[in-house]
Every structure is written in C-alpha cells, then in structure tokens.
XYZ file of C-alpha atoms in Angstrom:
703
model
C 100.789 87.551 154.773
C 99.197 86.026 151.449
C 96.003 87.800 152.403
C 97.503 91.169 153.468
C 99.021 90.417 149.811
C 95.793 90.129 148.375
C 94.458 93.585 149.690
C 97.280 95.355 149.281
C 98.871 93.930 145.732
C 95.564 93.852 143.740
C 97.558 94.507 140.138
C 99.041 91.632 140.805
C 96.720 89.368 142.391
C 93.787 89.872 139.713
C 96.071 87.506 137.341
C 94.814 83.818 138.218
C 98.571 82.119 137.464
C 100.063 85.096 139.250
C 97.765 84.289 141.996
C 98.370 80.581 142.244
C 102.108 81.295 142.299
C 102.158 83.755 145.495
C 101.893 81.492 148.038
C 104.411 78.974 146.986
C 106.708 82.012 146.082
C 106.193 83.797 149.213
C 106.520 80.141 151.379
C 109.847 79.645 149.293
C 110.865 83.514 150.508
C 110.106 82.747 154.143
C 112.084 79.247 153.689
C 115.418 80.730 152.456
C 115.584 83.633 155.501
C 115.137 80.921 158.157
C 117.726 78.734 156.719
C 119.990 82.091 156.526
C 119.315 82.487 160.286
C 119.429 79.008 161.345
C 122.753 78.429 159.216
C 124.099 81.510 159.341
C 124.651 81.308 155.362
C 126.715 84.129 153.789
C 124.035 86.516 152.467
C 126.448 87.551 148.900
C 125.665 83.370 148.025
C 121.819 84.239 148.077
C 119.461 83.610 145.018
C 116.026 84.765 144.134
C 113.530 81.141 144.850
C 112.553 79.642 141.691
C 109.189 80.703 142.367
C 110.198 84.440 142.650
C 111.815 84.167 139.217
C 108.820 82.343 137.786
C 106.323 85.292 139.423
C 108.379 87.675 137.813
C 108.721 86.255 134.687
C 104.831 85.755 134.718
C 104.153 89.772 135.512
C 106.426 90.538 132.901
C 104.643 88.374 130.787
C 101.034 89.984 131.803
C 102.683 93.299 131.171
C 102.604 94.521 134.722
C 105.025 97.271 135.625
C 108.134 96.523 136.820
C 107.380 98.738 140.043
C 104.740 96.518 141.195
C 107.049 93.663 141.192
C 109.778 95.659 143.239
C 106.807 96.795 145.555
C 105.784 93.051 146.160
C 109.357 92.905 147.073
C 109.079 95.418 149.991
C 105.881 94.061 150.758
C 107.805 90.687 151.781
C 110.776 92.822 153.325
C 107.768 94.306 156.038
C 106.310 90.958 155.849
C 109.403 89.419 157.286
C 110.259 92.304 159.735
C 106.613 91.869 161.503
C 106.469 88.320 161.221
C 110.109 88.364 163.028
C 109.124 90.864 165.624
C 106.358 88.935 166.565
C 108.207 85.619 167.030
C 111.074 87.703 169.373
C 108.252 89.323 171.637
C 107.139 86.292 172.327
C 111.019 84.581 172.806
C 112.000 87.574 175.395
C 110.913 90.234 176.830
C 114.436 92.112 177.101
C 114.090 95.530 175.294
C 118.226 95.499 174.630
C 118.115 92.252 172.726
C 114.534 92.853 170.758
C 116.049 95.948 169.884
C 119.756 94.685 168.759
C 117.903 91.877 167.103
C 115.659 94.037 165.099
C 118.479 95.898 163.976
C 120.344 93.107 162.804
C 117.264 91.582 161.316
C 116.373 94.555 159.110
C 119.876 94.794 157.949
C 119.599 91.471 156.601
C 116.375 91.820 155.386
C 117.085 94.740 153.244
C 120.356 93.028 152.014
C 117.978 89.582 151.273
C 115.160 91.546 149.372
C 117.949 93.555 147.578
C 119.508 90.622 146.353
C 116.552 88.674 145.905
C 114.402 91.683 143.833
C 117.738 92.266 141.544
C 117.373 88.489 140.456
C 113.817 89.059 139.902
C 114.090 92.217 138.167
C 116.693 90.914 135.725
C 114.261 87.709 135.438
C 111.509 90.262 134.377
C 113.810 92.302 132.278
C 114.583 89.329 130.366
C 110.887 87.966 129.882
C 109.780 91.839 128.897
C 112.712 91.899 126.417
C 112.117 88.273 125.133
C 107.776 89.228 124.828
C 108.774 93.144 123.254
C 110.709 91.485 120.781
C 108.330 88.553 119.949
C 105.857 91.455 119.323
C 108.310 93.085 117.210
C 108.790 90.127 115.211
C 104.933 89.547 114.821
C 103.716 93.395 114.078
C 107.087 93.018 111.487
C 105.421 89.674 110.265
C 102.217 91.487 110.069
C 103.986 94.089 107.868
C 105.737 91.821 105.699
C 102.685 89.588 105.389
C 99.557 90.922 105.518
C 98.734 93.465 102.194
C 100.635 91.898 99.664
C 97.818 92.106 97.544
C 95.300 94.627 96.864
C 92.641 91.881 97.273
C 90.252 92.343 99.927
C 89.621 88.549 100.868
C 93.603 87.457 100.060
C 94.435 90.747 102.579
C 92.020 89.100 105.419
C 93.282 85.701 104.698
C 96.955 86.585 105.358
C 95.603 88.549 108.637
C 94.193 85.135 109.884
C 97.583 83.172 109.121
C 99.409 85.661 111.078
C 97.218 85.586 113.935
C 97.537 81.776 114.112
C 101.270 82.079 113.899
C 102.193 81.622 117.745
C 99.511 83.675 119.023
C 95.774 82.100 118.465
C 94.728 78.952 117.973
C 91.706 79.876 115.754
C 91.004 83.419 114.035
C 88.199 84.311 111.549
C 87.741 87.316 109.853
C 84.415 88.630 109.343
C 83.619 91.704 106.638
C 80.588 93.949 106.187
C 78.641 92.796 103.230
C 78.128 96.167 102.501
C 82.154 96.836 102.291
C 82.419 93.900 100.200
C 80.415 95.452 97.699
C 82.250 98.579 97.535
C 79.852 100.745 98.967
C 80.351 103.258 101.794
C 79.184 101.469 104.723
C 78.242 104.521 107.044
C 76.907 103.710 110.530
C 77.253 100.097 111.368
C 73.874 98.739 111.249
C 72.705 96.377 114.272
C 72.180 93.475 113.810
C 75.153 94.120 111.291
C 75.128 91.618 107.681
C 78.731 90.404 107.690
C 80.464 87.696 105.498
C 83.250 85.395 106.791
C 85.800 85.923 104.429
C 88.765 84.586 106.107
C 89.419 81.511 108.755
C 92.500 79.916 110.279
C 93.084 76.929 112.636
C 95.981 75.680 114.075
C 94.519 72.101 113.565
C 94.355 71.226 110.200
C 91.550 68.216 110.424
C 88.706 70.433 112.353
C 86.012 72.386 110.755
C 87.052 75.786 112.211
C 83.428 77.445 111.832
C 80.034 76.384 111.732
C 79.669 79.557 109.134
C 81.734 78.606 106.031
C 83.869 80.714 104.387
C 81.827 83.033 101.685
C 78.628 82.730 103.819
C 76.861 85.780 105.742
C 75.329 86.068 109.359
C 74.690 88.239 111.477
C 75.822 89.023 114.958
C 73.123 89.336 118.075
C 71.970 92.899 118.948
C 73.823 93.459 122.189
C 76.527 90.807 121.536
C 79.639 91.455 122.322
C 80.707 91.193 118.436
C 77.905 93.416 117.316
C 78.705 96.143 120.542
C 82.789 95.855 119.048
C 81.935 96.275 115.746
C 79.665 99.287 116.345
C 81.817 100.849 118.945
C 85.767 100.243 117.409
C 86.306 99.034 120.639
C 88.071 95.758 121.277
C 87.113 93.199 123.732
C 88.841 90.000 125.812
C 86.544 87.529 126.684
C 86.747 84.113 128.969
C 84.591 81.189 127.786
C 83.904 78.602 130.270
C 82.835 75.004 128.616
C 79.270 75.522 130.878
C 78.769 79.356 129.307
C 79.720 79.124 125.620
C 78.159 82.375 124.140
C 75.663 81.826 121.654
C 77.515 84.432 119.323
C 80.189 81.939 118.781
C 78.089 78.708 118.840
C 75.475 79.008 116.600
C 74.634 75.637 116.344
C 74.583 72.153 118.932
C 76.915 70.471 116.708
C 79.368 73.569 116.879
C 78.925 74.203 120.712
C 79.819 70.356 121.194
C 83.160 70.617 119.221
C 83.712 73.947 120.970
C 83.555 72.330 124.172
C 85.302 69.328 123.017
C 88.056 71.568 122.013
C 87.827 73.665 124.861
C 87.820 77.483 123.762
C 88.856 79.466 127.155
C 89.708 82.955 125.713
C 88.591 85.319 122.718
C 89.666 88.663 121.595
C 87.144 90.477 119.391
C 89.025 93.197 117.523
C 86.679 95.168 115.150
C 88.719 95.919 111.426
C 88.215 100.179 111.053
C 90.015 102.180 108.401
C 89.698 105.903 108.598
C 87.251 105.989 111.225
C 84.726 103.666 108.795
C 84.116 99.988 110.395
C 84.861 97.569 107.816
C 84.383 94.304 109.859
C 85.557 92.080 112.675
C 88.702 89.603 113.577
C 88.107 86.925 116.273
C 91.416 85.269 118.017
C 90.419 82.222 120.099
C 92.523 79.806 122.246
C 92.311 76.321 122.914
C 95.283 74.623 122.445
C 97.411 77.224 124.371
C 96.738 77.348 127.893
C 97.319 81.146 128.783
C 94.448 83.018 128.116
C 94.515 86.409 126.242
C 95.371 89.202 128.585
C 95.413 92.938 127.769
C 99.272 92.790 126.438
C 97.523 90.320 123.550
C 94.736 92.695 123.164
C 97.009 95.392 122.134
C 99.149 93.331 120.102
C 95.844 92.002 118.252
C 94.781 95.290 117.799
C 98.309 96.496 116.215
C 97.937 93.640 113.686
C 94.203 94.190 112.925
C 94.520 98.145 112.581
C 96.903 97.887 109.789
C 95.356 94.643 108.257
C 92.085 97.152 108.052
C 94.295 99.820 106.401
C 95.513 97.478 103.881
C 91.572 96.159 103.344
C 90.385 99.302 102.942
C 93.159 100.235 100.595
C 91.940 97.256 98.753
C 88.750 98.002 99.179
C 89.122 101.577 97.436
C 91.542 100.302 94.936
C 88.671 97.795 93.907
C 85.923 100.343 93.661
C 88.514 102.886 91.932
C 89.873 100.008 89.363
C 85.944 99.217 88.896
C 85.383 103.240 87.947
C 88.147 103.520 85.714
C 87.780 100.280 84.220
C 84.324 100.970 83.180
C 85.015 104.574 82.033
C 88.302 103.142 79.999
C 85.839 100.292 78.469
C 82.779 103.229 77.792
C 85.163 105.310 76.135
C 86.743 102.601 73.793
C 85.330 101.686 70.645
C 82.816 98.743 71.093
C 81.931 98.171 67.278
C 84.198 98.656 64.758
C 82.702 101.319 61.985
C 82.317 100.398 58.596
C 85.156 101.124 56.204
C 86.556 99.154 53.040
C 89.723 100.075 53.675
C 90.996 97.632 55.960
C 89.610 94.505 58.622
C 90.755 95.182 62.001
C 90.614 93.643 65.056
C 91.155 94.854 68.448
C 92.217 94.352 72.125
C 92.258 96.342 75.153
C 93.785 94.378 78.542
C 93.821 96.684 81.864
C 97.155 95.737 83.683
C 97.157 93.314 86.743
C 98.947 94.822 88.982
C 97.795 97.295 91.853
C 99.365 100.102 89.563
C 95.733 100.285 88.453
C 93.941 100.801 84.879
C 95.865 103.032 82.575
C 95.377 105.572 79.665
C 95.798 103.209 76.831
C 93.373 103.444 74.029
C 92.781 102.867 70.411
C 90.760 103.959 67.328
C 89.199 103.283 63.893
C 88.139 106.111 62.046
C 86.192 106.746 58.765
C 87.625 109.442 56.518
C 87.094 110.827 52.986
C 88.254 109.541 50.012
C 88.004 105.745 51.164
C 90.767 106.205 53.568
C 90.621 105.509 57.367
C 92.457 106.340 59.704
C 94.162 104.285 62.441
C 95.120 105.218 66.053
C 97.008 103.951 69.253
C 97.553 106.115 72.195
C 99.150 105.630 75.887
C 98.147 108.228 78.812
C 100.722 108.337 81.450
C 99.553 107.213 84.553
C 96.661 105.341 86.264
C 93.034 105.332 87.582
C 90.427 107.440 86.889
C 92.573 110.651 85.567
C 94.315 108.801 83.420
C 91.286 107.425 82.056
C 89.569 110.586 81.774
C 92.547 112.116 80.218
C 92.451 109.414 77.721
C 88.777 110.469 76.767
C 89.633 113.946 76.310
C 93.016 113.202 73.941
C 90.799 110.423 72.061
C 87.978 113.014 71.501
C 90.449 115.700 70.557
C 92.185 113.389 67.924
C 88.482 112.312 66.431
C 88.101 116.231 65.932
C 91.385 116.852 64.487
C 90.597 114.119 61.822
C 87.308 115.424 61.253
C 89.257 118.216 59.451
C 91.265 115.746 57.797
C 94.841 116.942 59.415
C 97.706 115.071 57.964
C 99.405 112.881 60.984
C 102.433 115.276 61.479
C 99.946 118.350 62.079
C 97.566 116.661 64.046
C 100.025 115.137 66.339
C 101.044 119.319 66.520
C 97.583 120.254 67.341
C 97.687 117.541 69.751
C 100.729 118.288 71.637
C 98.961 121.697 72.102
C 95.678 119.849 73.521
C 98.100 118.052 75.852
C 99.910 121.406 77.203
C 96.499 123.062 77.944
C 95.665 120.680 79.780
C 98.689 120.466 81.780
C 98.165 124.333 82.367
C 94.636 123.758 83.601
C 95.980 120.866 86.224
C 96.243 121.793 89.547
C 99.415 122.895 91.311
C 101.658 119.410 92.883
C 99.800 117.334 90.305
C 101.471 114.995 88.292
C 101.833 116.327 84.742
C 100.320 114.858 82.109
C 101.879 113.007 79.099
C 100.913 110.917 76.501
C 102.779 109.063 73.305
C 100.359 108.463 70.172
C 100.512 107.096 67.161
C 98.773 108.195 64.085
C 98.184 106.322 60.890
C 96.271 106.825 57.447
C 95.841 104.151 55.371
C 94.893 105.166 51.632
C 93.424 101.972 49.828
C 93.655 103.805 46.483
C 97.023 103.948 46.406
C 98.170 101.439 49.004
C 99.506 104.249 50.690
C 100.164 104.319 54.230
C 101.077 107.548 56.196
C 101.918 108.157 59.838
C 103.242 109.874 62.543
C 104.439 108.789 65.797
C 104.651 111.459 69.441
C 106.774 108.628 71.519
C 104.912 105.848 70.492
C 106.621 102.623 69.898
C 106.229 102.097 65.636
C 104.032 99.208 64.324
C 104.570 96.161 62.964
C 103.859 95.582 59.288
C 103.380 92.087 57.719
C 103.632 91.618 53.861
C 101.300 89.043 52.305
C 102.525 85.495 51.933
C 104.769 84.820 48.786
C 105.180 81.764 47.055
C 108.499 80.553 46.477
C 109.552 77.729 44.213
C 107.312 75.075 45.146
C 108.046 76.204 48.600
C 105.780 77.527 51.611
C 104.636 80.649 51.333
C 106.465 82.555 53.768
C 105.560 86.463 55.599
C 108.073 88.990 56.151
C 107.650 91.025 59.150
C 109.164 94.332 59.439
C 109.423 96.929 61.923
C 109.638 99.633 60.025
C 112.472 102.881 61.031
C 110.034 105.667 61.125
C 110.788 109.148 62.698
C 109.572 108.773 66.864
C 108.588 112.481 67.985
C 108.678 113.129 71.789
C 105.644 112.322 73.823
C 102.994 114.617 73.757
C 103.013 117.719 76.164
C 107.045 118.957 75.845
C 105.687 121.265 73.261
C 108.121 122.908 70.434
C 109.143 119.549 68.584
C 108.421 119.125 65.314
C 106.549 115.475 64.092
C 107.449 113.808 60.557
C 105.100 111.970 58.587
C 106.623 108.953 57.045
C 104.833 107.175 53.916
C 105.236 103.497 52.303
C 103.575 101.524 50.167
C 101.762 98.490 51.536
C 100.691 95.202 49.248
C 96.841 94.502 49.382
C 96.571 91.894 52.139
C 99.274 93.814 54.497
C 98.905 93.320 57.991
C 99.359 96.973 60.506
C 99.717 95.779 64.127
C 99.534 98.841 66.458
C 100.124 98.576 70.055
C 101.265 100.312 72.982
C 104.429 99.875 74.939
C 102.860 96.980 77.697
C 103.015 94.453 75.194
C 106.640 94.284 74.550
C 107.918 95.606 77.523
C 108.499 94.092 80.967
C 110.565 94.279 84.073
C 111.597 90.443 83.454
C 112.071 90.209 80.044
C 114.320 92.326 77.660
C 112.596 94.184 74.502
C 114.697 92.529 71.853
C 112.969 88.740 72.938
C 109.542 90.474 73.314
C 109.856 91.595 69.509
C 111.385 88.201 68.419
C 108.283 86.917 69.767
C 106.147 89.311 68.396
C 107.767 88.867 65.069
C 107.758 84.963 65.237
C 103.370 84.928 65.813
C 102.683 87.766 63.054
C 104.942 85.738 60.756
C 102.797 82.648 61.269
C 99.487 85.019 61.544
C 96.482 82.829 60.246
C 93.332 84.258 58.222
C 91.390 85.483 61.215
C 92.839 88.871 62.790
C 90.536 87.612 65.802
C 92.991 84.548 66.348
C 95.902 86.518 66.295
C 95.127 88.653 68.339
C 94.547 86.057 71.342
C 97.632 84.359 69.994
C 99.483 87.994 70.611
C 97.979 88.173 74.063
C 98.786 84.823 75.130
C 102.619 85.034 73.917
C 103.386 88.207 75.136
C 101.754 88.412 78.282
C 102.188 87.098 81.461
C 98.854 86.454 83.477
C 98.891 89.370 85.361
C 100.687 92.206 82.845
C 102.047 95.322 84.783
C 100.784 97.603 82.355
C 97.610 97.898 80.073
C 97.786 96.652 76.673
C 96.044 98.465 74.086
C 96.474 95.888 70.428
C 95.006 96.813 67.113
C 95.362 94.548 64.115
C 94.683 96.107 60.547
C 94.747 93.712 56.845
C 94.759 96.171 54.404
C 92.791 96.008 51.199
C 93.330 98.048 47.477
C 90.248 99.521 46.108
C 90.007 98.203 42.305
C 91.193 100.563 39.656
C 87.949 100.203 37.884
C 86.514 101.335 41.016
C 88.338 104.922 40.776
C 87.822 107.310 37.920
C 89.959 110.689 37.561
C 89.933 113.596 35.206
C 92.103 115.919 35.015
C 90.105 119.566 34.187
C 90.725 123.418 32.772
C 90.280 126.115 34.457
C 87.681 126.709 32.288
C 84.208 127.321 32.659
C 83.101 125.498 29.478
C 84.529 122.228 31.335
C 81.693 121.657 33.932
C 79.500 120.143 31.399
C 82.192 117.996 29.839
C 82.535 117.330 33.766
C 78.962 116.015 34.208
C 78.936 113.950 30.943
C 81.904 112.333 32.540
C 80.506 111.237 35.639
C 77.284 110.359 33.905
C 79.129 107.429 31.669
C 80.697 106.374 34.934
C 77.584 105.552 36.753
C 76.465 103.961 33.537
C 79.513 102.041 33.605
C 78.609 101.057 37.149
C 75.116 100.858 36.528
C 74.259 103.656 38.967
C 72.175 105.406 36.064
C 69.704 106.168 38.928
C 72.143 108.388 40.844
C 72.762 110.316 37.460
C 71.050 113.368 37.761
C 72.084 114.051 41.841
C 75.894 113.443 41.269
C 75.708 115.635 37.883
C 74.265 118.724 40.212
C 76.729 117.634 42.689
C 79.913 117.458 39.973
C 78.361 120.654 38.612
C 78.778 122.891 41.617
C 81.983 121.115 42.821
C 83.797 122.219 39.508
C 82.002 125.464 39.039
C 83.312 126.468 42.710
C 86.865 125.247 41.771
C 87.379 127.281 38.468
C 85.909 130.213 40.220
C 87.511 130.670 43.356
C 90.540 127.886 43.141
C 93.300 127.546 41.449
C 94.969 125.242 39.003
C 95.372 122.273 38.498
C 91.691 120.765 38.848
C 90.972 117.154 39.411
C 88.102 115.712 39.421
C 87.728 112.166 41.525
C 84.959 109.445 41.596
C 85.387 106.800 44.003
C 83.054 103.405 44.238
C 82.774 101.254 47.479
C 79.992 101.566 49.736
C 79.006 104.934 49.182
C 79.804 107.108 46.265
C 82.388 109.906 46.994
C 82.824 112.897 44.221
C 85.853 114.891 45.147
C 87.249 118.274 43.391
C 91.003 119.250 44.145
C 92.690 122.329 43.293
C 95.788 123.912 44.138
C 93.834 126.934 46.517
C 94.265 126.444 50.421
C 91.101 128.832 51.252
C 88.723 126.563 52.457
C 85.025 127.366 51.330
C 81.967 127.836 53.612
C 78.341 127.567 53.445
C 76.650 130.950 53.001
C 72.767 131.932 52.532
C 72.075 133.417 49.280
C 69.905 136.349 49.186
C 66.758 135.746 46.583
C 68.955 138.745 44.537
C 71.854 136.890 44.369
C 72.848 135.383 41.004
C 75.131 132.495 42.884
C 76.229 131.344 46.708
C 73.667 128.791 46.625
C 76.775 125.913 45.739
C 77.720 124.324 48.383
C 74.626 124.916 50.163
C 72.828 122.500 47.482
C 75.346 120.129 47.549
C 75.267 119.523 51.592
C 71.175 118.730 51.073
C 72.010 116.205 48.367
C 74.898 114.597 50.135
C 74.651 112.276 52.725
C 78.277 113.491 54.390
C 80.425 116.272 52.612
C 83.339 118.152 53.737
C 87.123 119.699 52.681
C 90.492 118.325 53.615
C 93.593 120.151 52.716
C 97.001 118.848 51.588
C 100.449 120.278 50.853
C 99.156 120.733 47.340
C 96.122 122.395 48.195
C 92.509 121.310 49.224
C 90.020 118.491 48.321
C 86.494 118.936 48.289
C 84.144 115.844 48.531
C 80.694 114.785 48.681
C 79.711 111.159 49.613
C 76.194 109.488 48.710
C 74.475 106.369 49.618
C 74.329 103.802 47.053
C 71.035 102.879 46.311
C 69.234 100.041 48.684
C 72.009 101.070 51.285
C 71.613 101.568 54.903
C 72.995 104.452 56.263
C 76.443 104.099 56.813
C 78.827 105.025 59.722
C 79.834 108.818 59.481
C 82.731 109.775 57.763
C 84.935 112.309 59.318
C-alpha cells in the first residue's frame, strides 16, 4: 500500500518529513480498522490516529491543498477494501458470504474514513489557520518594522531583523554597489558587484558571514545568487555538509563554520523595485530543523518585495535630497557681500525628516546710500520643486531690490510673481506659496524699515546698557510689526514698519523652523531664543551656533534659515548734506561745496571727477525735477554722491546727436561712476553715483 501511495500521490510524497510519516500513518489506520473488526468497537467513538493528525498538520504547513489530504483518505479506503477482499477470497469461496462481507466492510470503511478524514481535516485547517495567522503577523510586523526611516542601510538591517524573528536563523542583505551610489542600476552585470549592508543571526557569538558589513564582493557567474539577481526570480536551495556552495562559503574557515553549524536550507530572494534590481536577501536555516518550503519562499518574497520598495524609496529620497540640497546651497550666498551697514553671520540647516529639503533662504543685498537689505524667506513644500521656486523668488527679490523699491511695494511685486508662477503650474500640482521678510537698514539715520508677507517677525537686541555699577544688560524684543498674508494670495496690502536702532543692535531674522516644533510650544521656543540672544557674545558666528544648539533637536523636522546682523552707524562727519535752490546759479556753488568736503576727507585727487558728476546731477534735478532739491555725499568704503528732488519722473540715458547742446549728462555720469542708479521714495526720487576710493579694489555691485 505504501508503494502505491508513492505512485498515486506524488504531491504528498515529495516532502521528506511527510514521506517519512506515511508508513506509520498507514500502519495506524490498518491497526485501528482491525481492532474495530476484532472487538466490534463503536464507530461513533473512532478518532483519527495520532500519525494521521500529524500528517495533516505537516501537509498544511507545506501548503499542500486539502484536496490532496482528502484524496489520500479515499486512497486509504480503497486500499482497505482491496486488502479485505483479498483476505476474504483466501478465507471463503462462498459468493453470498463474500458479497455480504463486502457490503458490511464497505459501509464500515466509508464511516471510518469519513470520521478520521474529518479529524484530519480539522487538524489541517487548525494548522493552516495558525500558519496563515503567523504569516499575517509576520507580514504585518514587516510593514511596521521595515521602512521606519528613509535610510537605505537601516532599512536593509530592518529586513534582516524581521527575517530572523521566528523564520530564518541567518539573514544577509547585499545591495548593488551602483544602487548605493544612487545611480540607475539598469541591467544587472554579471558578475555583480554587491556590498553587504546588513546581516542578522539568531546566534550572538558567531561571525555570520566571511564578508563583513560594508565590504564588497561578487557573485560568481552562473551561480544561484547571480541568476536570482539577474532574473528577479527567487530560489530555494538545499545544502548538505558535503556540498556547501562556493558562493556561500567564500573561504575554507567559513566553510568549516557552516559545516559545524549545519546550514541545510537557503532562500535566495532578489530585491527588485519598479523593475530595477537593487540587491539580494539570503535567508538561511541551521538551528531550525525544518527546511524552507514553497510557502516559506512565498512569505520571504512578500517581505523582501516590501523591503525592496522601501529601500528604493530611501535610495530615491537620498538622491533627490542630495540634488535638492546641492541646488539649495548653490542658490544661497556663500560669501557675504562687502558693505559697511551691518556685520552678518548666517546658517542654513536642512531638515532631518523624511519630508526632504525645503525652500528656506536668506540674503544680504547692498543698496545705494550705504544701506543694506536683509531678506529671509520660506517656500512652502519640499524637494527639488521647492528649491527651484526658492531660487526664482530670490532672483525676483534681487531684481526688485535693484530698483530700490520700499519693503511693502517690493512684497506686492513679489506677490504678483508668485501668482504668475501659480498660473504656470500644471493642473493638480500643489499651489506655490511662500513667506518673506524684507528689511532695509540705513546706517546714516540708524533706521530699519521692514515688511512681512506671512513671515515671523525678527528679534531685536539692543546693545548693553551699563547700570549703576551693575552688569551690562541687553533687551530682547519681538516687535509687533504688521504681518501680511503669505505670498500667492493676491489682493491684500503689505505695510512697512520703521523703527530706529542704536548702533550695535542685533537683528535676528529666521524661518519658522527655528521656533516651531510639534513637541514644544512656540512661547517656550521664543523664551529660549530671548535667553540666548540676551547673552549673545561679540561673535555672531558663535551666537548662530548657540541658537541652533539651544533651539533645535538632532533631526529638525523643518529647514532653518538664520541671519544675524549687528548694525553699524555712519559717523556724522562721513555724511555731508546741502539743500539747493532750483536756480542754475547754484550749480557752481554745489561743485565748490563738494570740492571742499573732499578736501576735508583727504580725497583731493577725486575732486575733478566728483565735481563733474555733482554738476551734471544737480543740473539734471534743476532742469527736470521739482523742489526741494538736496545734495548728499557719503563716505564709506566708496564715495557716493546723491541728488534728490520731489519729481517721480525717472531719468534715462539717451544718445545725444552731434548738433545737440545737451543730453549727455547721465551718459557722462555713467562713464565716470563705478555704479549709478535711481531709487524712488514717497517724496520723489534720488539719483546716485558711486566711485571707488583711491587704492581700493573692486567692491561688490550695489543694487
């Protein structure tokens, strides 16, 4: 009967542990039937033999269909009838007796098979439910424990840890070296260069692999790992002590270790995601007696496929983050421009979360009249799109600063730019939005003018004031300035706030990531900000570091841009101002006043050029402008001449004809000056021209 079992039920027989149990199962069934016949036992009390219960459990564990189990019971029933028929033919020749006995035995056999098959089916279903529950639990554990971070190595280690949790005794994860370099892996080369990024064993004191974590190796051409990686098809491999494959034992010592441990079964599961090979996971058993079966292979493949997606996500995230960060840093200022209005220090810190690099930026822009613009902005969103948008807005701010718009007007124009960018976006894309704080500091009047488009106000630290013998103290204020709506909403006005700053005051401009956190109240963060700024040292760089250390976690959830500026004041003897009448006769007097002032400053060598420029600028204001007219000269790292009037009409260069008596004034100024331009204010306009001082190098362009 056992031999017939082997021929008739090959699907059941192919598993060694099942095949070893079949003779015992058949023997117990035959013995049970003989006892019923001999003692006349009640069939209602018949139970499935222990071997039959264990056989059903093993079939369920191997994933054999229940129909094969029931078929085996039909085969046993047919075998019993055949056995009894042969025995009756030997004992009697009476057809009537044989017929009656056959009917009785058939009826008894059907009832016996039904009852024992019912018990076996129940055991099969219980074991199957247990296995499915275990599989569901393991898949759920994989979903929870794998992919907790967007870190490729950590994700691979999580796969190894899940794999050794009541499934395998040793798990190794190798990734293609090209995948780790964030390249498009393309077709997998053979032999494939891989790097072992993770391994985990149930044994704590055993060197799991001859290839240490972080080291590279190759799979031999034509080997099972190379084939699995290239085709994307998983493999189940049996291993014997006398036939340990070379791809598993890379050295004689390693081979002896594997033989001692008794590695007997392996699953080679390729890590593919989005049609791209990433690496290979190997699941090995040595302590667990049962070898891997097809159901185990499916389970390992399901877990590995999930891990592969997470690994690919981490790889893509790392690539995009690196690209976005490179773009972000390339767009930010690397060297602060030379200007005499403020001393500055800055920091940009990308987020440590999986959200990716954002669109925070800062800028320091020299302006005419010794002034400087300080900018901090934050584009809503993450990734390359946010970084690219940040670059476009930063360029727009610089362009608007070039025409010297007041802060509120600049933000209005910038709002129009954002709205235009929104219209250019594809349908369904997230709308562009941003916040921005634009401040202008004038060291002549020590006046700060600023406007905010949805951005947090700056912190203002006044210089130490010595008390009566007490320690110096600094007052830290968060001024209540008007905060407009974020950029991109349109139709809402922005307001400019102005306040005077003592020389040596400290302005701290920052994005909201510095003070806003899910785990901390904003008021607490602002208190910390005040405490650090109140104790700020003379070094702005050191103060930047202290602010980041005190306010930020190890992995901030948002980008941070921080800009510190300590104000300077231009000495009164460095500025000369004259009010002029709207009479051409004052031009010669203006030239003389300018020449005398240059002599007082020790710049007699610049007198000729400066007199020409003053003459043309004053003449232009008298001829085309409106009263009041004012001439101002500012000495800093450069010499600036400014003429203001009440007209809003902007001058422009034109090419004078040979016969023209005028029209060459601004062209002459443009040729003599290092930089020149016009800025408008609510009182009119200012035309300015800047010259280099003798012996000085080329300064930063003034916008």
